[in-house]
PDB file of C-alpha atoms in Angstrom:
ATOM      1  CA  MET A   1     -24.082 103.516 203.774  1.00  0.00           C
ATOM      2  CA  ARG A   2     -21.903 100.575 202.842  1.00  0.00           C
ATOM      3  CA  VAL A   3     -19.022 102.409 203.711  1.00  0.00           C
ATOM      4  CA  ALA A   4     -20.621 103.738 207.061  1.00  0.00           C
ATOM      5  CA  ILE A   5     -21.390 100.492 208.357  1.00  0.00           C
ATOM      6  CA  GLU A   6     -17.387  99.154 207.362  1.00  0.00           C
ATOM      7  CA  ILE A   7     -16.487 102.199 209.464  1.00  0.00           C
ATOM      8  CA  LEU A   8     -18.933 100.946 212.423  1.00  0.00           C
ATOM      9  CA  GLU A   9     -17.403  97.508 212.338  1.00  0.00           C
ATOM     10  CA  GLU A  10     -14.270  98.388 212.350  1.00  0.00           C
ATOM     11  CA  SER A  11     -14.089 101.120 215.341  1.00  0.00           C
ATOM     12  CA  GLY A  12     -17.464 101.166 216.868  1.00  0.00           C
ATOM     13  CA  GLU A  13     -19.653 104.461 216.786  1.00  0.00           C
ATOM     14  CA  THR A  14     -16.841 106.411 217.964  1.00  0.00           C
ATOM     15  CA  GLY A  15     -14.974 105.473 214.701  1.00  0.00           C
ATOM     16  CA  LEU A  16     -17.034 106.967 212.344  1.00  0.00           C
ATOM     17  CA  THR A  17     -16.671 110.576 211.694  1.00  0.00           C
ATOM     18  CA  PHE A  18     -17.514 112.879 208.581  1.00  0.00           C
ATOM     19  CA  ARG A  19     -13.894 113.126 208.124  1.00  0.00           C
ATOM     20  CA  MET A  20     -12.836 109.229 208.133  1.00  0.00           C
ATOM     21  CA  LEU A  21     -16.158 108.672 205.751  1.00  0.00           C
ATOM     22  CA  SER A  22     -15.095 111.396 203.451  1.00  0.00           C
ATOM     23  CA  GLU A  23     -11.796 110.159 203.292  1.00  0.00           C
ATOM     24  CA  ARG A  24     -12.994 106.594 202.243  1.00  0.00           C
ATOM     25  CA  LEU A  25     -15.418 107.727 199.829  1.00  0.00           C
ATOM     26  CA  ARG A  26     -12.990 110.194 198.428  1.00  0.00           C
ATOM     27  CA  SER A  27     -15.161 113.144 198.592  1.00  0.00           C
ATOM     28  CA  GLY A  28     -15.865 116.132 200.604  1.00  0.00           C
ATOM     29  CA  SER A  29     -17.831 116.171 203.667  1.00  0.00           C
ATOM     30  CA  GLY A  30     -20.264 118.826 201.592  1.00  0.00           C
ATOM     31  CA  ALA A  31     -21.267 115.621 199.434  1.00  0.00           C
ATOM     32  CA  ILE A  32     -22.003 113.492 202.489  1.00  0.00           C
ATOM     33  CA  TYR A  33     -24.096 116.534 203.899  1.00  0.00           C
ATOM     34  CA  TRP A  34     -26.205 116.486 200.821  1.00  0.00           C
ATOM     35  CA  HIS A  35     -27.887 112.949 201.848  1.00  0.00           C
ATOM     36  CA  VAL A  36     -27.589 113.315 205.753  1.00  0.00           C
ATOM     37  CA  SER A  37     -27.848 116.195 208.135  1.00  0.00           C
ATOM     38  CA  ASN A  38     -25.887 115.286 211.160  1.00  0.00           C
ATOM     39  CA  ARG A  39     -23.746 112.289 212.282  1.00  0.00           C
ATOM     40  CA  ASN A  40     -26.851 111.156 214.478  1.00  0.00           C
ATOM     41  CA  GLU A  41     -28.807 110.593 211.390  1.00  0.00           C
ATOM     42  CA  LEU A  42     -26.108 109.133 210.091  1.00  0.00           C
ATOM     43  CA  LEU A  43     -25.959 106.251 212.777  1.00  0.00           C
ATOM     44  CA  ASP A  44     -29.539 105.826 212.914  1.00  0.00           C
ATOM     45  CA  LEU A  45     -29.854 105.246 209.035  1.00  0.00           C
ATOM     46  CA  ALA A  46     -26.926 102.585 209.511  1.00  0.00           C
ATOM     47  CA  CYS A  47     -28.744 100.770 212.187  1.00  0.00           C
ATOM     48  CA  GLU A  48     -32.081 100.883 210.183  1.00  0.00           C
ATOM     49  CA  GLN A  49     -29.915  99.226 207.409  1.00  0.00           C
ATOM     50  CA  VAL A  50     -28.743  96.573 209.638  1.00  0.00           C
ATOM     51  CA  LEU A  51     -32.049  95.864 211.386  1.00  0.00           C
ATOM     52  CA  ALA A  52     -34.061  95.692 208.082  1.00  0.00           C
ATOM     53  CA  ASN A  53     -34.977  92.150 207.836  1.00  0.00           C
ATOM     54  CA  VAL A  54     -35.506  91.222 211.563  1.00  0.00           C
ATOM     55  CA  ALA A  55     -39.083  92.170 211.930  1.00  0.00           C
ATOM     56  CA  THR A  56     -39.680  89.238 209.259  1.00  0.00           C
ATOM     57  CA  ALA A  57     -37.458  86.365 210.460  1.00  0.00           C
ATOM     58  CA  ASN A  58     -39.264  82.954 209.519  1.00  0.00           C
ATOM     59  CA  ASP A  59     -42.306  84.565 207.998  1.00  0.00           C
ATOM     60  CA  GLN A  60     -42.498  82.357 205.631  1.00  0.00           C
ATOM     61  CA  LYS A  61     -42.533  79.722 208.085  1.00  0.00           C
ATOM     62  CA  PRO A  62     -45.860  78.339 209.450  1.00  0.00           C
ATOM     63  CA  ILE A  63     -44.887  78.550 212.911  1.00  0.00           C
ATOM     64  CA  ARG A  64     -46.984  79.063 216.069  1.00  0.00           C
ATOM     65  CA  GLU A  65     -47.311  82.474 217.539  1.00  0.00           C
ATOM     66  CA  LEU A  66     -44.726  81.989 220.509  1.00  0.00           C
ATOM     67  CA  GLU A  67     -41.838  80.295 218.258  1.00  0.00           C
ATOM     68  CA  ALA A  68     -42.397  83.256 216.124  1.00  0.00           C
ATOM     69  CA  ILE A  69     -41.783  85.489 218.456  1.00  0.00           C
ATOM     70  CA  ARG A  70     -39.280  83.868 220.129  1.00  0.00           C
ATOM     71  CA  SER A  71     -37.194  83.624 216.415  1.00  0.00           C
ATOM     72  CA  ILE A  72     -37.814  87.397 216.374  1.00  0.00           C
ATOM     73  CA  ALA A  73     -35.632  87.530 219.311  1.00  0.00           C
ATOM     74  CA  LEU A  74     -33.500  85.568 219.093  1.00  0.00           C
ATOM     75  CA  SER A  75     -33.321  86.817 215.009  1.00  0.00           C
ATOM     76  CA  LEU A  76     -32.306  90.740 216.981  1.00  0.00           C
ATOM     77  CA  PHE A  77     -30.033  89.053 219.245  1.00  0.00           C
ATOM     78  CA  ASP A  78     -27.714  87.760 217.221  1.00  0.00           C
ATOM     79  CA  THR A  79     -28.058  90.812 215.176  1.00  0.00           C
ATOM     80  CA  LEU A  80     -26.975  93.050 217.738  1.00  0.00           C
ATOM     81  CA  ASP A  81     -24.452  90.590 219.145  1.00  0.00           C
ATOM     82  CA  ARG A  82     -22.971  90.509 215.256  1.00  0.00           C
ATOM     83  CA  HIS A  83     -22.661  94.464 215.167  1.00  0.00           C
ATOM     84  CA  PRO A  84     -22.584  95.345 218.913  1.00  0.00           C
ATOM     85  CA  TRP A  85     -22.581  99.061 217.566  1.00  0.00           C
ATOM     86  CA  VAL A  86     -26.098  98.676 216.748  1.00  0.00           C
ATOM     87  CA  GLY A  87     -26.528  97.448 220.692  1.00  0.00           C
ATOM     88  CA  ALA A  88     -24.868 100.228 221.954  1.00  0.00           C
ATOM     89  CA  ARG A  89     -26.938 102.710 220.001  1.00  0.00           C
ATOM     90  CA  LEU A  90     -30.212 101.531 220.317  1.00  0.00           C
ATOM     91  CA  PRO A  91     -31.212 103.194 223.647  1.00  0.00           C
ATOM     92  CA  LYS A  92     -30.361 106.602 222.259  1.00  0.00           C
ATOM     93  CA  SER A  93     -32.318 106.311 219.382  1.00  0.00           C
ATOM     94  CA  PRO A  94     -35.984 104.113 220.499  1.00  0.00           C
ATOM     95  CA  GLY A  95     -37.715 105.643 217.190  1.00  0.00           C
ATOM     96  CA  LEU A  96     -36.029 103.791 214.619  1.00  0.00           C
ATOM     97  CA  HIS A  97     -38.412 102.397 212.297  1.00  0.00           C
ATOM     98  CA  GLY A  98     -36.481  98.570 212.695  1.00  0.00           C
ATOM     99  CA  THR A  99     -36.860  98.446 216.137  1.00  0.00           C
ATOM    100  CA  LEU A 100     -40.656  99.615 215.704  1.00  0.00           C
ATOM    101  CA  ARG A 101     -41.382  97.221 213.497  1.00  0.00           C
ATOM    102  CA  VAL A 102     -40.175  94.319 215.763  1.00  0.00           C
ATOM    103  CA  LEU A 103     -42.165  95.497 218.666  1.00  0.00           C
ATOM    104  CA  ASP A 104     -45.465  95.923 216.133  1.00  0.00           C
ATOM    105  CA  ARG A 105     -45.161  92.341 214.578  1.00  0.00           C
ATOM    106  CA  ILE A 106     -44.335  90.600 218.360  1.00  0.00           C
ATOM    107  CA  GLY A 107     -47.449  93.000 219.533  1.00  0.00           C
ATOM    108  CA  GLY A 108     -49.499  91.109 216.890  1.00  0.00           C
ATOM    109  CA  LEU A 109     -48.455  87.822 217.436  1.00  0.00           C
ATOM    110  CA  LEU A 110     -49.109  88.478 221.334  1.00  0.00           C
ATOM    111  CA  ASP A 111     -52.832  89.248 220.003  1.00  0.00           C
ATOM    112  CA  SER A 112     -52.710  86.563 217.771  1.00  0.00           C
ATOM    113  CA  TYR A 113     -51.814  83.979 220.821  1.00  0.00           C
ATOM    114  CA  GLY A 114     -54.772  85.196 222.868  1.00  0.00           C
ATOM    115  CA  VAL A 115     -52.874  87.572 225.366  1.00  0.00           C
ATOM    116  CA  PRO A 116     -55.311  90.312 226.816  1.00  0.00           C
ATOM    117  CA  ALA A 117     -55.342  93.065 225.203  1.00  0.00           C
ATOM    118  CA  LYS A 118     -54.939  95.557 228.018  1.00  0.00           C
ATOM    119  CA  ARG A 119     -51.715  93.345 228.690  1.00  0.00           C
ATOM    120  CA  GLN A 120     -50.364  93.284 225.315  1.00  0.00           C
ATOM    121  CA  PHE A 121     -48.138  96.501 225.299  1.00  0.00           C
ATOM    122  CA  TYR A 122     -46.611  95.292 228.715  1.00  0.00           C
ATOM    123  CA  VAL A 123     -45.520  91.677 227.322  1.00  0.00           C
ATOM    124  CA  ALA A 124     -44.144  93.320 223.908  1.00  0.00           C
ATOM    125  CA  THR A 125     -41.772  96.018 225.614  1.00  0.00           C
ATOM    126  CA  ALA A 126     -40.754  93.531 227.949  1.00  0.00           C
ATOM    127  CA  ILE A 127     -39.804  91.293 225.604  1.00  0.00           C
ATOM    128  CA  VAL A 128     -38.183  93.792 223.199  1.00  0.00           C
ATOM    129  CA  THR A 129     -36.636  95.669 226.260  1.00  0.00           C
ATOM    130  CA  TYR A 130     -34.945  92.480 227.394  1.00  0.00           C
ATOM    131  CA  VAL A 131     -33.917  92.016 223.830  1.00  0.00           C
ATOM    132  CA  MET A 132     -32.100  95.241 223.819  1.00  0.00           C
ATOM    133  CA  GLY A 133     -30.814  95.420 227.472  1.00  0.00           C
ATOM    134  CA  VAL A 134     -28.710  92.391 226.938  1.00  0.00           C
ATOM    135  CA  ALA A 135     -27.141  93.471 223.865  1.00  0.00           C
ATOM    136  CA  ALA A 136     -26.579  96.991 225.663  1.00  0.00           C
ATOM    137  CA  GLN A 137     -24.740  95.130 228.136  1.00  0.00           C
ATOM    138  CA  MET A 138     -22.813  92.904 225.905  1.00  0.00           C
ATOM    139  CA  ALA A 139     -21.599  95.800 224.098  1.00  0.00           C
ATOM    140  CA  ASP A 140     -20.815  97.766 227.301  1.00  0.00           C
ATOM    141  CA  ASN A 141     -18.677  94.664 228.160  1.00  0.00           C
ATOM    142  CA  ALA A 142     -17.162  94.551 224.782  1.00  0.00           C
ATOM    143  CA  GLN A 143     -15.408  97.928 225.810  1.00  0.00           C
ATOM    144  CA  SER A 144     -14.685  97.211 229.180  1.00  0.00           C
ATOM    145  CA  VAL A 145     -11.791  94.792 227.243  1.00  0.00           C
ATOM    146  CA  THR A 146      -8.507  95.912 227.568  1.00  0.00           C
ATOM    147  CA  PRO A 147      -6.866  96.543 224.297  1.00  0.00           C
ATOM    148  CA  GLY A 148      -5.412  93.563 222.782  1.00  0.00           C
ATOM    149  CA  GLN A 149      -7.264  91.252 225.397  1.00  0.00           C
ATOM    150  CA  THR A 150      -9.191  88.668 224.345  1.00  0.00           C
ATOM    151  CA  GLN A 151     -12.999  88.026 225.012  1.00  0.00           C
ATOM    152  CA  ASP A 152     -12.119  84.532 226.850  1.00  0.00           C
ATOM    153  CA  GLU A 153      -9.124  86.704 228.661  1.00  0.00           C
ATOM    154  CA  TRP A 154     -11.919  89.094 229.999  1.00  0.00           C
ATOM    155  CA  LEU A 155     -14.596  86.442 231.139  1.00  0.00           C
ATOM    156  CA  MET A 156     -11.170  84.631 233.006  1.00  0.00           C
ATOM    157  CA  GLU A 157     -10.257  87.844 234.865  1.00  0.00           C
ATOM    158  CA  GLN A 158     -14.050  88.575 235.940  1.00  0.00           C
ATOM    159  CA  SER A 159     -14.635  85.018 236.735  1.00  0.00           C
ATOM    160  CA  LYS A 160     -11.807  84.623 239.263  1.00  0.00           C
ATOM    161  CA  ARG A 161     -12.711  87.971 240.657  1.00  0.00           C
ATOM    162  CA  TRP A 162     -15.707  85.814 241.807  1.00  0.00           C
ATOM    163  CA  GLU A 163     -13.727  83.199 242.999  1.00  0.00           C
ATOM    164  CA  GLU A 164     -11.937  85.341 245.092  1.00  0.00           C
ATOM    165  CA  LEU A 165     -15.130  86.856 246.979  1.00  0.00           C
ATOM    166  CA  ASP A 166     -15.839  85.410 250.356  1.00  0.00           C
ATOM    167  CA  ALA A 167     -17.523  82.314 250.418  1.00  0.00           C
ATOM    168  CA  GLU A 168     -19.553  82.959 253.011  1.00  0.00           C
ATOM    169  CA  ARG A 169     -20.619  86.408 251.922  1.00  0.00           C
ATOM    170  CA  TYR A 170     -21.243  86.060 248.287  1.00  0.00           C
ATOM    171  CA  PRO A 171     -22.084  81.739 247.841  1.00  0.00           C
ATOM    172  CA  PHE A 172     -23.962  81.794 245.075  1.00  0.00           C
ATOM    173  CA  LEU A 173     -20.873  83.817 243.318  1.00  0.00           C
ATOM    174  CA  HIS A 174     -18.317  82.020 244.659  1.00  0.00           C
ATOM    175  CA  ALA A 175     -19.733  78.797 243.641  1.00  0.00           C
ATOM    176  CA  THR A 176     -20.547  79.747 240.061  1.00  0.00           C
ATOM    177  CA  ALA A 177     -17.382  81.359 238.926  1.00  0.00           C
ATOM    178  CA  SER A 178     -16.995  78.458 236.846  1.00  0.00           C
ATOM    179  CA  ASP A 179     -19.969  78.827 234.966  1.00  0.00           C
ATOM    180  CA  PHE A 180     -19.608  82.194 234.375  1.00  0.00           C
ATOM    181  CA  ARG A 181     -15.889  82.005 232.996  1.00  0.00           C
ATOM    182  CA  HIS A 182     -16.983  79.551 230.270  1.00  0.00           C
ATOM    183  CA  HIS A 183     -20.953  80.691 229.593  1.00  0.00           C
ATOM    184  CA  ASP A 184     -22.156  81.361 226.595  1.00  0.00           C
ATOM    185  CA  ASP A 185     -24.064  84.844 225.823  1.00  0.00           C
ATOM    186  CA  ARG A 186     -26.648  83.556 223.590  1.00  0.00           C
ATOM    187  CA  SER A 187     -27.079  80.274 225.632  1.00  0.00           C
ATOM    188  CA  GLN A 188     -27.338  82.832 228.639  1.00  0.00           C
ATOM    189  CA  PHE A 189     -29.683  85.188 226.787  1.00  0.00           C
ATOM    190  CA  THR A 190     -31.984  81.903 225.182  1.00  0.00           C
ATOM    191  CA  VAL A 191     -32.972  80.956 229.252  1.00  0.00           C
ATOM    192  CA  GLY A 192     -34.233  84.330 229.987  1.00  0.00           C
ATOM    193  CA  LEU A 193     -36.332  84.534 226.581  1.00  0.00           C
ATOM    194  CA  ASP A 194     -37.605  81.161 227.481  1.00  0.00           C
ATOM    195  CA  LEU A 195     -38.717  82.004 231.061  1.00  0.00           C
ATOM    196  CA  ILE A 196     -40.272  84.968 229.602  1.00  0.00           C
ATOM    197  CA  LEU A 197     -42.450  83.256 227.175  1.00  0.00           C
ATOM    198  CA  LEU A 198     -43.273  80.465 229.458  1.00  0.00           C
ATOM    199  CA  GLY A 199     -44.627  82.834 232.154  1.00  0.00           C
ATOM    200  CA  ILE A 200     -46.675  84.629 228.421  1.00  0.00           C
ATOM    201  CA  GLN A 201     -47.886  81.084 227.954  1.00  0.00           C
ATOM    202  CA  ARG A 202     -49.162  80.101 231.579  1.00  0.00           C
ATOM    203  CA  ASP A 203     -50.867  83.713 231.625  1.00  0.00           C
ATOM    204  CA  VAL A 204     -53.017  82.444 228.524  1.00  0.00           C
ATOM    205  CA  ASP A 205     -53.556  78.974 229.678  1.00  0.00           C
ATOM    206  CA  SER A 206     -54.292  80.024 233.004  1.00  0.00           C
ATOM    207  CA  PRO A 207     -56.144  83.600 233.051  1.00  0.00           C
ATOM    208  CA  GLY A 208     -57.708  83.364 236.313  1.00  0.00           C
ATOM    209  CA  ARG A 209     -54.519  81.679 238.185  1.00  0.00           C
TER     210      ARG A 209
END
């Protein structure tokens, strides 16, 4: 599995073929089929290995429920940021144990925090879907970058398009083009995550609101 992940890191999902893996392993494709039945199973197993420890992020530290949820969500985000091919793969494989463990852990923390049982499913899936949605968008953006173009150059190109928009028709985009150019993906993600957690806190503190 280590070699498969190395190929994915270098070339993304499209670069992982049984032929390429066989060449790296110096073995025939029959040896690979002995362990996995098809390419999709191979991709899912690679994702599982990368996601193995996300659900237990900071489990050894005695932190409060919302802090623990924040830590898990950031751990998942950072993992998907380091491995964009995983973020691109997850929407195609919603039943991965790594993702289910994250969802189950967050749901348990919401229950412990006092989120009503009838709302726990919706809140837990909202958090996980937010993380996966941002990661999938980041992976898609990475694929949009022209070969040889850096991320900074891509951001400069996109922000320039915003600057060239009609300021009267698109006042917000025109005014924030510079912020888009210099923004940090993790900081942008954290703002959204904290808004979700703040909503959970207010909902539990003021159930009759």
